Amino acid sequence: MKKPISTRIAGLDTLRALAILAVMAFHLSWRLPEQLMPVARFGWMGVDLFFVLSGYLIGSQLLRPVSRRQEVSLIEFYRKRAYRILPAYLVVLGLYLLWPAWHENTGMSPLWQFLTFTENLFVDYSKNYAFSHVWSLCVEEHFYLLLPLLVLWLSRRPAAWKTVSVLLFFVVLGVVMRSYELVHVLRPLDPHGDEFSTRYIERIYYPTYSRLDGLLAGVALALIRIFCPAWWSAIARRANWLLLAGCALVGGCTYLFANRFSSDTGPAAVGIVIGYPLLSLGLAFLVVAAIETRSWLGRVRIPGAKLLATLAFSLYLTHKEIAHLDSLYWPHLAQARDWRSVVLFGFTCLAGAAILYLCVERPFLALRDRREKRVPVSVDEEARLEPAL
């Protein structure tokens, strides 16, 4: 049998592991020790890091054939995405339908919103909270639907100005839409009331049209690396400076987003309008540093990062629900808000994600490869090279 080809990049494993840990800390912040609150408060930025990574990895898969003047197969791309995402997602959705205790919160959007990946566009966040974290997967699905069509269209008569114009169009679209929602939806509301935060989530934070910046930044990295190798070499030589610049930008964005749920003026208004593109730019710098082994981030190998990167999708789907089960069955540990609760959540969430990965994710990836009669990389590496979020 042909031996799988290893294409692992340790730096990307590190970023993916950090992203899922940040997201988990954000979602479970009210159950964690106070010492973790400064990190947990901004853990939502891990989703934006996932977006940049996904834009880069999926964009690279679509653009490499174009660089070799090969045709992009829509059917093959969508089939691969279906095998990657739907099995685990539908199993978790089935648990919501069949096991009431699985619900980590009250209320749940109608089934059709989850089956059509439109929950992020139509959610009533004043009532429906269960499985609401699937919003980011909806954004990813819309990206997977749109990007191959754009690549096909742009590759018919390729021109750099057309590609740059399309990227800028979607960035400007996000800025315009968020500005409109700020002026016409948020500003008439009391910034300290519940309705303000609800509308912020429904009209700014969840919708695809206002959250494409990270994915676009990742695609831009893929374009530069594949079609402008001289530019990429010049950028790569400055990977450590980009690492520092990325950390500075992300740090600056914590200031812009410090009061995102309770203010519509000052830094919060700037964050709403241009904070997401700035955050995505900073995270894109970190991704470049992670790819290049000449940088500190690209050289580091953190124990456990490979495991967390592999389980990231299953962890994302199940961590809130499993933490809820912990609270039901081990309340004295889960509600202690000390390091015992951290150990409990860490162990049970990893165990639940491993079960979902080994029993659902991995077998379906292997089935897909058997049907396509290909072994490009090991199945575990493929789970990281083809992100689901």
Tab-separated table of C-alpha atoms in Angstrom, residues 14 17 300-308:
chain	number	residue	atom	x	y	z
A	14	THR	CA	-0.355	25.243	17.333
A	17	ALA	CA	-5.073	24.191	19.133
A	300	VAL	CA	7.748	25.580	18.155
A	301	ARG	CA	6.164	22.175	18.760
A	302	ILE	CA	3.775	22.253	21.701
A	303	PRO	CA	2.923	18.874	23.264
A	304	GLY	CA	-0.740	18.060	22.688
A	305	ALA	CA	-1.242	20.633	19.926
A	306	LYS	CA	-1.456	17.953	17.236
A	307	LEU	CA	-4.174	16.102	19.182
A	308	LEU	CA	-6.199	19.263	19.806
